[in-house]
Amino acid sequence: MTEIKSLARDTAIYGLSSIAARFINYLLVPMQTARFESSGGEYGIITNVYAYVSLLIILLTFGMETTFFRFMSREGENPSRVYSTSMRMVGTTSLLFIAATLLFLQPLSTAMGYADHPEYIAVMFTTVAIDAFTAVPFAYLRQQHKPVKFAVLKILNITLNILLNVLYLIALPALRLNPLGIYDDAFTLDVAFVFYINLVCTLFTLLLLSKELGGLRASFDWGLCRRMLRYTWPLLIMGVVGQLNQAASQIIFPYVYEGSAEQMKAQLGIYGACIKIAMIMVMITQAFRFAYEPFVFGKSRDSDSRDSQAVTMKYYLIFTLLAFLCVMGFIDVLKYLIGRSYWEGLRVVPIVMAAEILFGVYFNLSFWYKLTDRTIWGAYFSALGAVVLFAVDIIFIPRYSYMACAWAGLAAYGTSMVVSYFLGQRYYRVNYPLRSIGAYSVLAILLYAAMTVGRNHLPVVASLALNTLLIAVFVGVVVKRDFPLSSLPVIGKFFNK
């Protein structure tokens, strides 16, 4: 239980920082969606380019975060050499990627549909390469159990991002000024500067990691490099294919959508804006992952390791289901985070959130092949999910537009999750509390159904009041069954009988 409380503490720090960072980052959404009306398609450009970026960050880190944790916890390995070798490997690939991007910039931009604006690709691909390099120092902070510094750096990065967006999207247009000269109303300049701002923020974060970059002084170990590559290459495949499940829809969309280029950008922009509301689930899963990965590897040799994984799975489901109910219960408030012209896409939010819950469950299940060094299975599962996603997207996007993207993600994660569970029980059995997990899932579905009925038939204020009551019902069941208030730190003593 002490270990679980430590995990909960670190997850809370990562989570609160992620909440703060995401909240600040959410401020970009109303600004950008207000600046770029859905009909113009400018936000669709941002959505499309960031889909490529999210895939490239996985490719350029090539599973090194998980590999780093695994080798730092292995007996006989030199921690300083593991750290230095990891950074040098990722740093080398990042530099080569930047060089290749600049060398082949024009044909690359043309293939992606941005022949007239190669600067989009040059700036964002350079940014993602630097981000990939900083992933190892950030992993080091997690491994050293320094969640506060990790959190502060992430929040500073996003705070600078929002300030620069306010400056360029609001202040300078109001003053008819531009950092490069006379202000220009052309949207291409605005979109380009969204990307330039990201590069500035990434360089700022790199500077703040100067102390952690001192780990480069240790020697590079070729033998260690080869061992790490043997471990990590299946993780690379798994990560790339897994990220395809999140980003492929936005990448595929322009190629299979049956409409004009302007309509395509508008539809993609609506989808990209609305899934931002669902990103609270990504935030929770990410915070959990930051704390849980080093926790599991550090505890892997303990006799109660599998019991801890089973308990953690249940609590993860409880809190993600609660988050789902909170977002859907107050969607009529949260929708103001995006421009009014994007509201037609709000129907994707529950589907995308459910997909992210399934992804989190899949992440929980993934440790059976990581701890048994059968990482190739992760590549198989992710590939299977990607096949499902591609099939759904290609078949249904022409008919159902961005709704097909939402359902494709749900189908992909669900497939990977189910297959991973059954094979995992064969090689690394964990007695997950399936009855309790199923009961909470059914309860959440019923409460969401009641929310939907209320939203369709009641005034907004009455619907919000009903939803608050339904969320309280879920919380009451959790407290009654699995989370007594007496177990809370500090204030728990006031609830003891």
CSV table of C-alpha atoms in Angstrom, one decimal:
chain,number,residue,atom,x,y,z
A,1,MET,CA,0.0,0.0,0.0
A,2,THR,CA,2.9,2.3,0.7
A,3,GLU,CA,4.1,1.9,-2.9
A,4,ILE,CA,0.6,2.6,-4.2
A,5,LYS,CA,0.5,5.8,-2.2
A,6,SER,CA,3.9,6.8,-3.6
A,7,LEU,CA,2.5,6.1,-7.1
A,8,ALA,CA,-0.6,8.2,-6.3
A,9,ARG,CA,1.5,11.1,-5.0
A,10,ASP,CA,3.7,11.2,-8.1
A,11,THR,CA,0.7,10.7,-10.4
A,12,ALA,CA,-1.0,13.6,-8.6
A,13,ILE,CA,2.0,15.9,-9.2
A,14,TYR,CA,2.3,14.9,-12.8
A,15,GLY,CA,-1.5,15.1,-13.1
A,16,LEU,CA,-1.9,18.5,-11.5
A,17,SER,CA,1.0,19.9,-13.6
A,18,SER,CA,-0.6,18.3,-16.7
A,19,ILE,CA,-4.0,19.8,-15.7
A,20,ALA,CA,-2.4,23.2,-15.2
A,21,ALA,CA,-0.4,22.9,-18.5
A,22,ARG,CA,-3.4,21.6,-20.4
A,23,PHE,CA,-5.6,24.3,-19.0
A,24,ILE,CA,-3.1,26.9,-20.1
A,25,ASN,CA,-2.8,25.1,-23.5
A,26,TYR,CA,-6.6,25.0,-23.8
A,27,LEU,CA,-6.5,28.8,-23.9
A,28,LEU,CA,-4.8,28.4,-27.3
A,29,VAL,CA,-7.9,26.7,-28.6
A,30,PRO,CA,-10.5,29.5,-28.2
A,31,MET,CA,-7.9,32.0,-29.4
A,32,GLN,CA,-6.9,30.0,-32.5
A,33,THR,CA,-10.4,28.8,-33.4
A,34,ALA,CA,-11.7,32.4,-33.0
A,35,ARG,CA,-8.9,33.7,-35.1
A,36,PHE,CA,-9.4,31.0,-37.7
A,37,GLU,CA,-13.0,30.4,-38.5
A,38,SER,CA,-13.9,26.8,-39.4
A,39,SER,CA,-15.0,27.7,-42.9
A,40,GLY,CA,-11.5,29.0,-43.7
A,41,GLY,CA,-9.8,25.7,-43.0
A,42,GLU,CA,-6.7,27.3,-41.3
A,43,TYR,CA,-7.2,25.3,-38.2
A,44,GLY,CA,-7.3,22.2,-40.4
A,45,ILE,CA,-3.7,23.0,-41.4
A,46,ILE,CA,-2.7,23.1,-37.8
A,47,THR,CA,-4.5,19.8,-37.1
A,48,ASN,CA,-2.9,18.1,-40.1
A,49,VAL,CA,0.7,19.3,-39.4
A,50,TYR,CA,0.5,18.4,-35.7
A,51,ALA,CA,-0.7,14.9,-36.7
A,52,TYR,CA,2.6,14.4,-38.5
A,53,VAL,CA,4.5,15.9,-35.5
A,54,SER,CA,2.9,13.5,-33.0
A,55,LEU,CA,4.0,10.6,-35.2
A,56,LEU,CA,7.5,11.9,-35.7
A,57,ILE,CA,8.1,12.3,-32.0
A,58,ILE,CA,7.5,8.6,-31.5
A,59,LEU,CA,9.8,7.7,-34.5
A,60,LEU,CA,12.6,9.9,-33.3
A,61,THR,CA,12.6,8.8,-29.7
A,62,PHE,CA,12.3,5.1,-30.9
A,63,GLY,CA,11.1,3.7,-27.6
A,64,MET,CA,14.1,5.0,-25.7
A,65,GLU,CA,12.1,6.2,-22.7
A,66,THR,CA,10.9,2.7,-21.8
A,67,THR,CA,14.3,1.3,-22.8
A,68,PHE,CA,16.0,3.8,-20.5
A,69,PHE,CA,13.9,2.8,-17.5
A,70,ARG,CA,14.5,-0.9,-18.2
A,71,PHE,CA,18.3,-0.6,-18.4
A,72,MET,CA,18.5,1.8,-15.5
A,73,SER,CA,16.8,-0.9,-13.3
A,74,ARG,CA,18.9,-3.8,-14.6
A,75,GLU,CA,21.6,-5.2,-12.4
A,76,GLY,CA,25.1,-4.8,-13.7
A,77,GLU,CA,24.4,-1.8,-15.9
A,78,ASN,CA,26.2,1.5,-15.2
A,79,PRO,CA,23.4,4.2,-14.8
A,80,SER,CA,25.6,7.1,-16.0
A,81,ARG,CA,26.5,5.2,-19.1
A,82,VAL,CA,22.9,4.2,-19.7
A,83,TYR,CA,21.9,7.9,-19.5
A,84,SER,CA,24.7,9.2,-21.7
A,85,THR,CA,24.3,6.5,-24.3
A,86,SER,CA,20.6,7.1,-24.5
A,87,MET,CA,21.0,10.8,-25.0
A,88,ARG,CA,23.7,10.4,-27.6
A,89,MET,CA,21.6,7.9,-29.6
A,90,VAL,CA,18.5,10.1,-29.6
A,91,GLY,CA,20.6,13.3,-30.2
A,92,THR,CA,22.4,11.8,-33.2
A,93,THR,CA,19.1,10.6,-34.9
A,94,SER,CA,17.6,14.0,-34.2
A,95,LEU,CA,20.4,15.9,-35.9
A,96,LEU,CA,20.4,13.6,-38.9
A,97,PHE,CA,16.6,14.1,-39.2
A,98,ILE,CA,17.0,17.9,-39.2
A,99,ALA,CA,19.6,17.7,-41.9
A,100,ALA,CA,17.5,15.4,-44.0
A,101,THR,CA,14.5,17.6,-43.6
A,102,LEU,CA,16.3,20.7,-44.8
A,103,LEU,CA,18.0,18.8,-47.6
A,104,PHE,CA,14.8,17.4,-49.0
A,105,LEU,CA,12.4,20.2,-47.9
A,106,GLN,CA,10.8,21.1,-51.2
A,107,PRO,CA,9.8,17.5,-52.3
A,108,LEU,CA,8.8,16.7,-48.8
A,109,SER,CA,6.5,19.8,-48.5
A,110,THR,CA,5.0,19.0,-51.9
A,111,ALA,CA,4.2,15.4,-51.0
A,112,MET,CA,2.5,16.7,-47.8
A,113,GLY,CA,0.4,19.2,-49.7
A,114,TYR,CA,2.3,22.3,-48.6
A,115,ALA,CA,4.4,23.1,-51.7
A,116,ASP,CA,3.6,26.8,-51.3
A,117,HIS,CA,4.6,26.9,-47.6
A,118,PRO,CA,7.7,24.7,-47.0
A,119,GLU,CA,8.4,26.8,-43.9
A,120,TYR,CA,5.6,25.0,-42.1
A,121,ILE,CA,7.5,21.7,-42.5
A,122,ALA,CA,11.0,23.1,-41.8
A,123,VAL,CA,10.0,24.8,-38.6
A,124,MET,CA,7.8,22.0,-37.1
A,125,PHE,CA,10.1,19.1,-38.1
A,126,THR,CA,13.1,21.0,-36.5
A,127,THR,CA,10.9,21.5,-33.4
A,128,VAL,CA,10.0,17.9,-33.1
A,129,ALA,CA,13.6,16.8,-33.5
A,130,ILE,CA,14.6,19.0,-30.5
A,131,ASP,CA,11.6,17.7,-28.5
A,132,ALA,CA,12.7,14.1,-29.2
A,133,PHE,CA,16.2,14.9,-27.8
A,134,THR,CA,14.7,16.4,-24.6
A,135,ALA,CA,12.6,13.3,-24.0
A,136,VAL,CA,15.6,11.5,-22.5
A,137,PRO,CA,16.4,14.2,-19.9
A,138,PHE,CA,12.7,14.4,-19.0
A,139,ALA,CA,12.8,10.6,-18.6
A,140,TYR,CA,15.8,11.0,-16.3
A,141,LEU,CA,13.8,13.4,-14.1
A,142,ARG,CA,11.1,10.8,-13.8
A,143,GLN,CA,13.6,8.0,-13.0
A,144,GLN,CA,15.1,10.2,-10.3
A,145,HIS,CA,11.6,10.8,-8.9
A,146,LYS,CA,11.8,14.6,-9.5
A,147,PRO,CA,8.2,15.2,-10.6
A,148,VAL,CA,8.2,18.8,-9.4
A,149,LYS,CA,11.0,19.9,-11.7
A,150,PHE,CA,9.5,17.9,-14.5
A,151,ALA,CA,6.2,19.6,-13.9
A,152,VAL,CA,7.6,23.1,-13.6
A,153,LEU,CA,9.5,22.8,-16.9
A,154,LYS,CA,6.4,21.6,-18.8
A,155,ILE,CA,4.3,24.4,-17.4
A,156,LEU,CA,6.9,27.0,-18.2
A,157,ASN,CA,7.0,25.8,-21.8
A,158,ILE,CA,3.3,26.0,-22.3
A,159,THR,CA,3.0,29.3,-20.4
A,160,LEU,CA,5.5,30.9,-22.8
A,161,ASN,CA,3.6,29.4,-25.7
A,162,ILE,CA,0.3,31.0,-24.6
A,163,LEU,CA,1.9,34.3,-24.0
A,164,LEU,CA,3.5,34.4,-27.4
A,165,ASN,CA,0.1,33.4,-29.0
A,166,VAL,CA,-1.6,36.2,-27.1
A,167,LEU,CA,1.0,38.6,-28.4
A,168,TYR,CA,0.8,37.5,-32.0
A,169,LEU,CA,-2.9,36.5,-32.4
A,170,ILE,CA,-4.4,39.3,-30.3
A,171,ALA,CA,-2.1,42.1,-29.2
A,172,LEU,CA,-0.2,42.7,-32.5
A,173,PRO,CA,-3.2,42.5,-34.8
A,174,ALA,CA,-5.0,45.0,-32.5
A,175,LEU,CA,-2.1,47.4,-32.9
A,176,ARG,CA,-1.7,46.6,-36.6
A,177,LEU,CA,1.9,45.5,-35.9
A,178,ASN,CA,4.0,42.5,-36.9
A,179,PRO,CA,7.4,41.3,-35.5
A,180,LEU,CA,8.6,41.3,-39.1
A,181,GLY,CA,7.1,44.6,-40.2
A,182,ILE,CA,3.7,45.9,-41.2
A,183,TYR,CA,0.8,43.7,-40.1
A,184,ASP,CA,-0.6,41.4,-42.8
A,185,ASP,CA,-4.1,40.0,-42.6
A,186,ALA,CA,-3.2,36.9,-44.6
A,187,PHE,CA,-4.0,33.8,-42.6
A,188,THR,CA,-0.8,32.0,-43.9
A,189,LEU,CA,1.3,34.3,-41.9
A,190,ASP,CA,-0.7,33.6,-38.7
A,191,VAL,CA,-0.5,29.9,-39.2
A,192,ALA,CA,3.2,30.0,-39.8
A,193,PHE,CA,3.8,31.9,-36.6
A,194,VAL,CA,1.9,29.3,-34.6
A,195,PHE,CA,4.7,27.0,-35.7
A,196,TYR,CA,7.5,29.5,-35.1
A,197,ILE,CA,6.2,30.0,-31.5
A,198,ASN,CA,6.5,26.3,-30.9
A,199,LEU,CA,10.1,26.3,-32.0
A,200,VAL,CA,11.0,29.2,-29.6
A,201,CYS,CA,9.3,27.4,-26.7
A,202,THR,CA,11.2,24.2,-27.4
A,203,LEU,CA,14.5,25.9,-27.5
A,204,PHE,CA,13.6,27.6,-24.2
A,205,THR,CA,13.0,24.2,-22.6
A,206,LEU,CA,16.2,22.9,-23.9
A,207,LEU,CA,18.1,25.7,-22.2
A,208,LEU,CA,16.4,25.0,-18.9
A,209,LEU,CA,17.5,21.4,-19.1
A,210,SER,CA,21.2,22.4,-19.2
A,211,LYS,CA,21.9,20.7,-15.9
A,212,GLU,CA,20.5,17.4,-17.0
A,213,LEU,CA,22.4,17.7,-20.3
A,214,GLY,CA,25.5,17.4,-18.3
A,215,GLY,CA,25.0,13.6,-18.4
A,216,LEU,CA,26.5,13.7,-21.9
A,217,ARG,CA,29.9,13.9,-20.3
A,218,ALA,CA,29.8,10.2,-19.5
A,219,SER,CA,31.3,7.9,-22.1
A,220,PHE,CA,29.3,6.2,-24.9
A,221,ASP,CA,29.1,2.5,-24.7
A,222,TRP,CA,28.8,0.7,-28.0
A,223,GLY,CA,28.0,-2.7,-26.4
A,224,LEU,CA,25.3,-1.1,-24.3
A,225,CYS,CA,24.0,0.7,-27.4
A,226,ARG,CA,23.6,-2.6,-29.3
A,227,ARG,CA,21.8,-4.2,-26.3
A,228,MET,CA,19.4,-1.2,-26.0
A,229,LEU,CA,18.7,-1.3,-29.7
A,230,ARG,CA,17.8,-5.0,-29.6
A,231,TYR,CA,15.3,-4.2,-26.8
A,232,THR,CA,13.9,-1.1,-28.2
A,233,TRP,CA,13.3,-1.8,-31.9
A,234,PRO,CA,10.0,-3.6,-31.2
A,235,LEU,CA,9.0,-0.7,-29.0
A,236,LEU,CA,9.8,1.6,-31.9
A,237,ILE,CA,7.4,-0.4,-34.2
A,238,MET,CA,4.8,-0.5,-31.4
A,239,GLY,CA,5.1,3.2,-30.7
A,240,VAL,CA,4.9,4.3,-34.4
A,241,VAL,CA,2.0,2.0,-35.1
A,242,GLY,CA,0.4,2.9,-31.8
A,243,GLN,CA,0.7,6.6,-32.6
A,244,LEU,CA,-0.8,6.0,-36.0
A,245,ASN,CA,-3.9,5.0,-34.1
A,246,GLN,CA,-4.1,8.6,-32.8
A,247,ALA,CA,-2.7,10.5,-35.7
A,248,ALA,CA,-3.3,8.5,-38.8
A,249,SER,CA,-6.9,9.7,-39.2
A,250,GLN,CA,-5.8,13.3,-39.5
A,251,ILE,CA,-3.1,12.3,-41.9
A,252,ILE,CA,-5.3,10.1,-44.0
A,253,PHE,CA,-8.3,12.4,-44.1
A,254,PRO,CA,-7.1,14.8,-46.8
A,255,TYR,CA,-6.4,11.9,-49.1
A,256,VAL,CA,-9.7,10.1,-48.9
A,257,TYR,CA,-12.2,12.8,-48.1
A,258,GLU,CA,-14.6,13.3,-51.1
A,259,GLY,CA,-15.0,17.0,-51.3
A,260,SER,CA,-13.2,20.2,-52.2
A,261,ALA,CA,-9.9,21.1,-50.6
A,262,GLU,CA,-11.6,24.0,-48.7
A,263,GLN,CA,-14.3,21.6,-47.4
A,264,MET,CA,-11.7,19.1,-46.4
A,265,LYS,CA,-9.7,21.6,-44.4
A,266,ALA,CA,-12.9,22.9,-42.7
A,267,GLN,CA,-14.0,19.4,-41.7
A,268,LEU,CA,-10.6,18.5,-40.4
A,269,GLY,CA,-10.4,21.7,-38.5
A,270,ILE,CA,-13.7,21.0,-36.8
A,271,TYR,CA,-12.5,17.5,-35.8
A,272,GLY,CA,-9.2,18.8,-34.6
A,273,ALA,CA,-10.8,21.6,-32.4
A,274,CYS,CA,-13.4,19.3,-30.8
A,275,ILE,CA,-11.1,16.5,-29.9
A,276,LYS,CA,-9.2,19.1,-27.8
A,277,ILE,CA,-12.0,18.9,-25.3
A,278,ALA,CA,-11.5,15.1,-25.1
A,279,MET,CA,-7.8,15.6,-24.4
A,280,ILE,CA,-8.4,15.7,-20.7
A,281,MET,CA,-8.4,11.9,-21.0
A,282,VAL,CA,-5.1,12.0,-22.7
A,283,MET,CA,-3.8,14.2,-19.9
A,284,ILE,CA,-4.9,11.7,-17.3
A,285,THR,CA,-3.4,8.8,-19.1
A,286,GLN,CA,-0.2,10.7,-19.7
A,287,ALA,CA,0.1,11.7,-16.1
A,288,PHE,CA,-0.5,8.1,-15.0
A,289,ARG,CA,2.0,6.8,-17.5
A,290,PHE,CA,4.7,9.2,-16.3
A,291,ALA,CA,4.5,7.9,-12.8
A,292,TYR,CA,3.5,4.3,-13.4
A,293,GLU,CA,6.2,3.2,-15.9
A,294,PRO,CA,9.2,3.8,-13.6
A,295,PHE,CA,7.1,2.4,-10.7
A,296,VAL,CA,6.4,-0.9,-12.4
A,297,PHE,CA,10.0,-1.4,-13.5
A,298,GLY,CA,11.4,-0.5,-10.1
A,299,LYS,CA,9.0,-2.9,-8.4
A,300,SER,CA,9.3,-5.7,-10.9
A,301,ARG,CA,11.4,-8.0,-8.7
A,302,ASP,CA,9.0,-7.7,-5.7
A,303,SER,CA,6.7,-10.6,-4.9
A,304,ASP,CA,3.5,-8.5,-4.9
A,305,SER,CA,4.2,-6.8,-8.2
A,306,ARG,CA,1.3,-8.4,-10.0
A,307,ASP,CA,-1.1,-7.6,-7.2
A,308,SER,CA,-0.1,-4.0,-7.4
A,309,GLN,CA,-0.8,-4.0,-11.1
A,310,ALA,CA,-4.3,-5.5,-10.6
A,311,VAL,CA,-5.2,-2.9,-8.0
A,312,THR,CA,-3.8,-0.1,-10.1
A,313,MET,CA,-5.9,-1.1,-13.1
A,314,LYS,CA,-9.1,-0.9,-11.1
A,315,TYR,CA,-8.3,2.6,-9.7
A,316,TYR,CA,-7.2,3.8,-13.2
A,317,LEU,CA,-10.6,2.8,-14.6
A,318,ILE,CA,-12.5,4.4,-11.7
A,319,PHE,CA,-10.8,7.8,-12.2
A,320,THR,CA,-10.9,7.8,-15.9
A,321,LEU,CA,-14.6,6.9,-15.9
A,322,LEU,CA,-15.2,9.7,-13.4
A,323,ALA,CA,-13.3,12.1,-15.7
A,324,PHE,CA,-15.5,11.0,-18.7
A,325,LEU,CA,-18.7,11.7,-16.7
A,326,CYS,CA,-17.4,15.1,-15.6
A,327,VAL,CA,-16.5,16.2,-19.2
A,328,MET,CA,-19.7,14.9,-20.7
A,329,GLY,CA,-21.8,16.3,-17.8
A,330,PHE,CA,-20.5,19.8,-18.4
A,331,ILE,CA,-20.0,19.7,-22.1
A,332,ASP,CA,-22.4,22.6,-22.4
A,333,VAL,CA,-19.8,24.7,-20.5
A,334,LEU,CA,-16.7,23.2,-22.0
A,335,LYS,CA,-17.8,23.8,-25.5
A,336,TYR,CA,-17.0,27.5,-25.1
A,337,LEU,CA,-13.3,26.5,-25.2
A,338,ILE,CA,-13.7,26.4,-28.9
A,339,GLY,CA,-15.2,28.8,-31.4
A,340,ARG,CA,-19.0,28.6,-32.0
A,341,SER,CA,-18.5,27.6,-35.6
A,342,TYR,CA,-16.8,24.3,-34.5
A,343,TRP,CA,-19.7,23.2,-32.2
A,344,GLU,CA,-21.2,20.8,-34.8
A,345,GLY,CA,-18.3,18.4,-34.1
A,346,LEU,CA,-19.0,18.0,-30.4
A,347,ARG,CA,-20.5,14.6,-31.0
A,348,VAL,CA,-17.0,13.1,-31.4
A,349,VAL,CA,-16.0,14.0,-27.8
A,350,PRO,CA,-17.6,11.0,-26.0
A,351,ILE,CA,-16.3,8.6,-28.7
A,352,VAL,CA,-12.7,10.0,-28.5
A,353,MET,CA,-12.7,10.0,-24.7
A,354,ALA,CA,-13.9,6.3,-24.6
A,355,ALA,CA,-11.1,5.5,-27.1
A,356,GLU,CA,-8.6,7.1,-24.8
A,357,ILE,CA,-9.8,5.1,-21.8
A,358,LEU,CA,-9.3,1.9,-23.8
A,359,PHE,CA,-5.8,3.1,-24.7
A,360,GLY,CA,-5.1,3.6,-21.0
A,361,VAL,CA,-6.2,0.1,-20.3
A,362,TYR,CA,-4.0,-1.2,-23.1
A,363,PHE,CA,-1.1,0.6,-21.6
A,364,ASN,CA,-1.7,-1.0,-18.2
A,365,LEU,CA,-1.8,-4.4,-19.9
A,366,SER,CA,1.4,-3.7,-21.9
A,367,PHE,CA,3.7,-4.5,-19.0
A,368,TRP,CA,3.4,-8.2,-19.4
A,369,TYR,CA,5.5,-8.2,-22.5
A,370,LYS,CA,7.8,-5.4,-21.3
A,371,LEU,CA,8.7,-7.2,-18.1
A,372,THR,CA,9.2,-10.6,-19.9
A,373,ASP,CA,11.3,-9.0,-22.6
A,374,ARG,CA,8.7,-10.0,-25.3
A,375,THR,CA,8.4,-6.4,-26.6
A,376,ILE,CA,7.8,-7.7,-30.1
A,377,TRP,CA,4.2,-8.6,-29.0
A,378,GLY,CA,3.6,-4.9,-28.5
A,379,ALA,CA,4.4,-4.3,-32.1
A,380,TYR,CA,2.0,-7.0,-33.2
A,381,PHE,CA,-0.8,-5.6,-31.1
A,382,SER,CA,-0.3,-2.0,-32.4
A,383,ALA,CA,0.0,-3.2,-36.0
A,384,LEU,CA,-3.3,-5.0,-35.6
A,385,GLY,CA,-5.0,-1.9,-34.2
A,386,ALA,CA,-3.5,0.2,-37.0
A,387,VAL,CA,-5.0,-2.2,-39.6
A,388,VAL,CA,-8.4,-1.8,-38.0
A,389,LEU,CA,-8.0,2.0,-37.9
A,390,PHE,CA,-6.9,2.3,-41.6
A,391,ALA,CA,-9.7,0.0,-42.7
A,392,VAL,CA,-12.4,2.0,-40.9
A,393,ASP,CA,-11.0,5.4,-42.0
A,394,ILE,CA,-10.6,4.5,-45.7
A,395,ILE,CA,-14.0,2.8,-45.9
A,396,PHE,CA,-16.1,5.3,-43.9
A,397,ILE,CA,-14.4,8.8,-44.1
A,398,PRO,CA,-15.8,9.4,-47.7
A,399,ARG,CA,-19.3,8.8,-46.3
A,400,TYR,CA,-19.2,9.9,-42.7
A,401,SER,CA,-16.4,12.5,-42.7
A,402,TYR,CA,-14.7,13.0,-39.3
A,403,MET,CA,-17.1,10.8,-37.4
A,404,ALA,CA,-15.4,7.9,-39.0
A,405,CYS,CA,-12.1,9.1,-37.5
A,406,ALA,CA,-13.5,9.0,-34.0
A,407,TRP,CA,-15.0,5.5,-34.4
A,408,ALA,CA,-11.8,4.2,-36.0
A,409,GLY,CA,-9.8,5.1,-32.9
A,410,LEU,CA,-12.2,3.4,-30.6
A,411,ALA,CA,-12.2,0.2,-32.8
A,412,ALA,CA,-8.4,0.2,-33.0
A,413,TYR,CA,-7.7,0.6,-29.3
A,414,GLY,CA,-10.4,-1.9,-28.4
A,415,THR,CA,-9.0,-4.5,-30.7
A,416,SER,CA,-5.4,-4.1,-29.3
A,417,MET,CA,-6.7,-4.1,-25.7
A,418,VAL,CA,-8.7,-7.3,-26.0
A,419,VAL,CA,-6.0,-9.3,-27.8
A,420,SER,CA,-3.3,-8.1,-25.4
A,421,TYR,CA,-5.3,-9.1,-22.4
A,422,PHE,CA,-5.9,-12.7,-23.5
A,423,LEU,CA,-2.3,-13.3,-24.6
A,424,GLY,CA,-1.0,-11.5,-21.5
A,425,GLN,CA,-2.9,-13.9,-19.2
A,426,ARG,CA,-1.1,-16.7,-20.9
A,427,TYR,CA,2.4,-15.5,-20.4
A,428,TYR,CA,2.2,-13.2,-17.4
A,429,ARG,CA,-1.0,-13.8,-15.5
A,430,VAL,CA,-2.4,-11.0,-13.4
A,431,ASN,CA,-5.7,-11.4,-11.6
A,432,TYR,CA,-7.4,-8.2,-12.5
A,433,PRO,CA,-10.7,-7.5,-10.6
A,434,LEU,CA,-12.8,-7.9,-13.7
A,435,ARG,CA,-16.2,-8.0,-11.8
A,436,SER,CA,-15.5,-4.7,-10.1
A,437,ILE,CA,-14.2,-3.1,-13.3
A,438,GLY,CA,-17.2,-4.3,-15.2
A,439,ALA,CA,-19.6,-3.0,-12.6
A,440,TYR,CA,-18.1,0.5,-12.7
A,441,SER,CA,-18.1,0.5,-16.5
A,442,VAL,CA,-21.8,-0.4,-16.6
A,443,LEU,CA,-22.6,2.2,-14.0
A,444,ALA,CA,-20.8,4.9,-16.0
A,445,ILE,CA,-22.6,3.9,-19.2
A,446,LEU,CA,-26.0,4.1,-17.5
A,447,LEU,CA,-25.2,7.5,-16.0
A,448,TYR,CA,-24.0,8.8,-19.3
A,449,ALA,CA,-27.1,7.6,-21.0
A,450,ALA,CA,-29.2,9.5,-18.4
A,451,MET,CA,-27.1,12.6,-19.1
A,452,THR,CA,-27.7,12.4,-22.8
A,453,VAL,CA,-31.5,12.1,-22.3
A,454,GLY,CA,-31.4,15.1,-19.9
A,455,ARG,CA,-29.4,17.2,-22.3
A,456,ASN,CA,-31.8,16.5,-25.1
A,457,HIS,CA,-35.0,17.3,-23.2
A,458,LEU,CA,-34.1,19.7,-20.4
A,459,PRO,CA,-33.1,23.4,-20.3
A,460,VAL,CA,-29.3,23.8,-20.0
A,461,VAL,CA,-29.4,24.8,-16.3
A,462,ALA,CA,-31.6,21.9,-15.3
A,463,SER,CA,-29.4,19.5,-17.4
A,464,LEU,CA,-26.3,20.7,-15.6
A,465,ALA,CA,-27.9,20.2,-12.2
A,466,LEU,CA,-29.0,16.7,-13.1
A,467,ASN,CA,-25.6,15.8,-14.4
A,468,THR,CA,-24.0,17.1,-11.2
A,469,LEU,CA,-26.3,14.8,-9.3
A,470,LEU,CA,-25.4,11.8,-11.5
A,471,ILE,CA,-21.7,12.5,-11.1
A,472,ALA,CA,-22.2,12.6,-7.3
A,473,VAL,CA,-23.9,9.2,-7.5
A,474,PHE,CA,-20.8,7.7,-9.2
A,475,VAL,CA,-18.6,9.3,-6.6
A,476,GLY,CA,-20.8,8.0,-3.8
A,477,VAL,CA,-20.6,4.4,-5.1
A,478,VAL,CA,-16.8,4.7,-5.3
A,479,VAL,CA,-16.5,6.0,-1.8
A,480,LYS,CA,-18.8,3.3,-0.5
A,481,ARG,CA,-17.1,0.4,-2.3
A,482,ASP,CA,-13.4,1.2,-2.8
A,483,PHE,CA,-12.3,4.6,-1.6
A,484,PRO,CA,-13.4,5.3,1.9
A,485,LEU,CA,-12.9,8.9,3.0
A,486,SER,CA,-11.0,7.7,6.0
A,487,SER,CA,-8.1,6.6,3.8
A,488,LEU,CA,-7.4,10.1,2.5
A,489,PRO,CA,-4.2,11.7,3.8
A,490,VAL,CA,-4.4,14.5,6.4
A,491,ILE,CA,-8.2,14.9,6.4
A,492,GLY,CA,-8.9,11.1,6.6
A,493,LYS,CA,-8.8,11.2,10.4
A,494,PHE,CA,-12.0,13.2,10.4
A,495,PHE,CA,-13.9,10.4,8.8
A,496,ASN,CA,-12.8,7.6,11.1
A,497,LYS,CA,-15.6,6.1,13.1
